[in-house]
PDB file of C-alpha atoms in Angstrom:
ATOM      1  CA  MET N  11       0.000   0.000   0.000  1.00 31.00           C
ATOM      2  CA  THR N  12       1.549   3.298  -1.052  1.00 44.00           C
ATOM      3  CA  ILE N  13       0.901   6.693   0.448  1.00 54.00           C
ATOM      4  CA  ASP N  14      -1.773   8.562  -1.520  1.00 55.00           C
ATOM      5  CA  GLY N  15      -2.184  12.324  -1.535  1.00 86.00           C
ATOM      6  CA  ILE N  16       1.460  12.834  -0.635  1.00 93.00           C
ATOM      7  CA  TRP N  17       1.035  16.635  -0.551  1.00 93.00           C
ATOM      8  CA  SER N  18      -2.047  16.708   1.729  1.00 93.00           C
ATOM      9  CA  TYR N  19      -2.589  15.850   5.370  1.00 93.00           C
ATOM     10  CA  THR N  20      -4.769  12.774   5.799  1.00 90.00           C
ATOM     11  CA  PRO N  21      -8.160  13.479   7.383  1.00 91.00           C
ATOM     12  CA  ASP N  22      -7.307  11.296  10.412  1.00 93.00           C
ATOM     13  CA  SER N  23      -3.902  12.923  11.075  1.00 94.00           C
ATOM     14  CA  GLY N  24      -5.262  15.442  13.571  1.00 94.00           C
ATOM     15  CA  TYR N  25      -4.160  18.403  11.459  1.00 94.00           C
ATOM     16  CA  ALA N  26      -6.628  21.293  11.277  1.00 90.00           C
ATOM     17  CA  GLU N  27      -6.431  23.807   8.432  1.00 89.00           C
ATOM     18  CA  GLY N  28      -4.628  26.956   9.458  1.00 88.00           C
ATOM     19  CA  GLN N  29      -2.686  25.360  12.288  1.00 90.00           C
ATOM     20  CA  ASP N  30       0.895  26.436  12.770  1.00 94.00           C
ATOM     21  CA  LEU N  31       3.134  23.427  13.421  1.00 97.00           C
ATOM     22  CA  THR N  32       6.329  25.482  13.684  1.00 96.00           C
ATOM     23  CA  GLY N  33       8.395  24.274  16.622  1.00 96.00           C
ATOM     24  CA  TYR N  34       6.605  20.927  16.969  1.00 97.00           C
ATOM     25  CA  ALA N  35       8.928  17.952  17.515  1.00 96.00           C
ATOM     26  CA  VAL N  36       9.054  15.536  14.566  1.00 96.00           C
ATOM     27  CA  VAL N  37       8.942  11.851  15.493  1.00 96.00           C
ATOM     28  CA  THR N  38       9.687   9.011  13.057  1.00 93.00           C
ATOM     29  CA  ALA N  39       9.018   5.296  13.423  1.00 89.00           C
ATOM     30  CA  ASP N  40      12.411   4.944  15.123  1.00 91.00           C
ATOM     31  CA  GLY N  41      12.754   8.089  17.241  1.00 91.00           C
ATOM     32  CA  THR N  42      12.812  11.878  17.309  1.00 91.00           C
ATOM     33  CA  LEU N  43      14.138  13.466  14.111  1.00 91.00           C
ATOM     34  CA  GLY N  44      14.066  17.173  14.936  1.00 92.00           C
ATOM     35  CA  HIS N  45      11.494  19.968  14.840  1.00 94.00           C
ATOM     36  CA  VAL N  46       9.313  21.749  12.286  1.00 96.00           C
ATOM     37  CA  GLU N  47      11.223  24.797  11.096  1.00 94.00           C
ATOM     38  CA  ARG N  48       8.450  26.006   8.798  1.00 93.00           C
ATOM     39  CA  GLU N  49       5.598  24.928   6.533  1.00 93.00           C
ATOM     40  CA  ALA N  50       5.129  25.673   2.844  1.00 89.00           C
ATOM     41  CA  ASP N  51       2.514  25.038   0.156  1.00 89.00           C
ATOM     42  CA  PRO N  52       3.908  26.128  -3.233  1.00 87.00           C
ATOM     43  CA  HIS N  53       2.112  24.774  -6.294  1.00 83.00           C
ATOM     44  CA  GLY N  54      -0.261  22.831  -3.995  1.00 86.00           C
ATOM     45  CA  MET N  55       2.691  20.770  -2.720  1.00 89.00           C
ATOM     46  CA  ARG N  56       2.208  21.175   1.044  1.00 93.00           C
ATOM     47  CA  HIS N  57       5.220  20.139   3.087  1.00 94.00           C
ATOM     48  CA  LEU N  58       7.225  20.681   6.242  1.00 96.00           C
ATOM     49  CA  VAL N  59      10.829  21.808   6.428  1.00 94.00           C
ATOM     50  CA  VAL N  60      12.298  19.881   9.345  1.00 93.00           C
ATOM     51  CA  ASP N  61      15.404  21.039  11.174  1.00 90.00           C
ATOM     52  CA  THR N  62      17.158  17.790  12.045  1.00 86.00           C
ATOM     53  CA  GLY N  63      19.762  19.420  14.285  1.00 77.00           C
ATOM     54  CA  VAL N  64      22.783  17.163  14.652  1.00 62.00           C
ATOM     55  CA  TRP N  65      20.860  14.038  13.580  1.00 56.00           C
ATOM     56  CA  LEU N  66      21.523  14.662   9.866  1.00 53.00           C
ATOM     57  CA  PHE N  67      24.667  16.713  10.493  1.00 60.00           C
ATOM     58  CA  GLY N  68      22.750  19.930  11.024  1.00 64.00           C
ATOM     59  CA  ARG N  69      20.824  19.880   7.794  1.00 79.00           C
ATOM     60  CA  SER N  70      17.147  20.340   7.139  1.00 88.00           C
ATOM     61  CA  ALA N  71      14.815  17.961   5.313  1.00 91.00           C
ATOM     62  CA  VAL N  72      11.640  18.426   3.277  1.00 94.00           C
ATOM     63  CA  VAL N  73       8.774  16.147   4.325  1.00 95.00           C
ATOM     64  CA  PRO N  74       5.469  16.067   2.381  1.00 96.00           C
ATOM     65  CA  ALA N  75       2.311  16.544   4.466  1.00 95.00           C
ATOM     66  CA  GLY N  76       0.995  13.121   3.399  1.00 94.00           C
ATOM     67  CA  VAL N  77       3.769  11.443   5.405  1.00 94.00           C
ATOM     68  CA  VAL N  78       2.343  12.888   8.649  1.00 95.00           C
ATOM     69  CA  THR N  79       0.331  10.257  10.508  1.00 95.00           C
ATOM     70  CA  ALA N  80      -0.521  12.195  13.660  1.00 97.00           C
ATOM     71  CA  VAL N  81      -0.408  15.702  15.088  1.00 97.00           C
ATOM     72  CA  ASP N  82      -0.467  15.863  18.896  1.00 96.00           C
ATOM     73  CA  HIS N  83      -1.228  19.429  19.950  1.00 94.00           C
ATOM     74  CA  GLU N  84      -0.840  18.854  23.686  1.00 94.00           C
ATOM     75  CA  GLY N  85       2.521  17.149  23.252  1.00 96.00           C
ATOM     76  CA  ARG N  86       3.457  19.451  20.339  1.00 97.00           C
ATOM     77  CA  THR N  87       4.599  16.537  18.161  1.00 97.00           C
ATOM     78  CA  VAL N  88       4.190  15.555  14.530  1.00 98.00           C
ATOM     79  CA  SER N  89       4.551  11.812  13.815  1.00 97.00           C
ATOM     80  CA  LEU N  90       5.727  10.493  10.448  1.00 95.00           C
ATOM     81  CA  VAL N  91       5.027   7.159   8.766  1.00 93.00           C
ATOM     82  CA  CYS N  92       8.698   6.650   7.910  1.00 93.00           C
ATOM     83  CA  THR N  93      12.013   6.086   9.675  1.00 92.00           C
ATOM     84  CA  GLY N  94      14.771   8.608  10.163  1.00 90.00           C
ATOM     85  CA  ASP N  95      16.906   6.770   7.599  1.00 89.00           C
ATOM     86  CA  GLN N  96      14.132   7.075   5.026  1.00 93.00           C
ATOM     87  CA  VAL N  97      14.084  10.832   5.599  1.00 91.00           C
ATOM     88  CA  LYS N  98      17.878  10.859   5.298  1.00 87.00           C
ATOM     89  CA  ASP N  99      17.622   8.934   1.977  1.00 89.00           C
ATOM     90  CA  ALA N 100      15.215  11.491   0.447  1.00 91.00           C
ATOM     91  CA  PRO N 101      16.581  13.963  -2.118  1.00 91.00           C
ATOM     92  CA  ARG N 102      18.891  16.265  -0.212  1.00 87.00           C
ATOM     93  CA  PHE N 103      17.550  19.696   0.714  1.00 87.00           C
ATOM     94  CA  ARG N 104      20.219  22.335   0.121  1.00 85.00           C
ATOM     95  CA  THR N 105      18.630  25.757  -0.405  1.00 82.00           C
ATOM     96  CA  ASP N 106      15.376  27.495   0.467  1.00 82.00           C
ATOM     97  CA  SER N 107      14.616  27.988  -3.229  1.00 84.00           C
ATOM     98  CA  GLU N 108      14.105  24.211  -3.528  1.00 85.00           C
ATOM     99  CA  THR N 109      10.945  24.487  -1.426  1.00 84.00           C
ATOM    100  CA  THR N 110       9.340  26.240  -4.405  1.00 86.00           C
ATOM    101  CA  ASP N 111      11.001  24.207  -7.194  1.00 89.00           C
ATOM    102  CA  PRO N 112       8.414  21.823  -8.708  1.00 88.00           C
ATOM    103  CA  ALA N 113      11.110  19.473 -10.071  1.00 91.00           C
ATOM    104  CA  TYR N 114      12.795  19.104  -6.682  1.00 92.00           C
ATOM    105  CA  LEU N 115       9.470  18.672  -4.880  1.00 92.00           C
ATOM    106  CA  THR N 116       8.378  16.054  -7.428  1.00 91.00           C
ATOM    107  CA  ALA N 117      11.556  14.066  -6.691  1.00 94.00           C
ATOM    108  CA  VAL N 118      10.861  14.346  -2.949  1.00 94.00           C
ATOM    109  CA  GLY N 119       7.261  13.224  -3.467  1.00 93.00           C
ATOM    110  CA  ASP N 120       8.371  10.262  -5.573  1.00 93.00           C
ATOM    111  CA  HIS N 121      10.716   9.131  -2.797  1.00 95.00           C
ATOM    112  CA  TYR N 122       8.077   9.268  -0.061  1.00 94.00           C
ATOM    113  CA  ARG N 123       5.307   7.901  -2.276  1.00 90.00           C
ATOM    114  CA  ARG N 124       7.183   4.572  -2.385  1.00 87.00           C
ATOM    115  CA  LEU N 125       6.955   4.177   1.398  1.00 80.00           C
ATOM    116  CA  THR N 126       4.313   2.106   3.138  1.00 57.00           C
ATOM    117  CA  PRO N 127       2.595   2.917   6.451  1.00 49.00           C
ATOM    118  CA  ARG N 128       4.881   0.421   8.176  1.00 37.00           C
ATOM    119  CA  GLY N 129       7.910   2.504   7.187  1.00 38.00           C
ATOM    120  CA  THR N 130       9.312   0.006   4.698  1.00 39.00           C
ATOM    121  CA  THR N 131       9.664   0.334   0.971  1.00 41.00           C
ATOM    122  CA  SER N 132       7.083  -1.360  -1.188  1.00 41.00           C
ATOM    123  CA  ALA N 133       8.087  -4.292  -3.370  1.00 39.00           C
TER     124      ALA N 133
END
């Protein structure tokens, strides 16, 4: 089963339109990845820019909204369907201009679209 609607939050994720997730901790299937640095929605490709701190050697990562499985407002966490390594294996985020580049975002979406809810790649 692949992730559908990679650029939209799923209805059961707990996300409410207009919410600001900036600062929320980002949790993967295998631990805490970092925190939401900002959100963006260029070309209808809604995603989070996640500051991974030292986990990915101080770099940020782009994560499509469809990868979010749960938003916990009390705990201020965003849970992802994937593992930290799967985020690390996504196309590398280098500059802010990539968050508005349709070609880069398409490559990111293609990477995450291959993931299953269990955090493994589909056969």
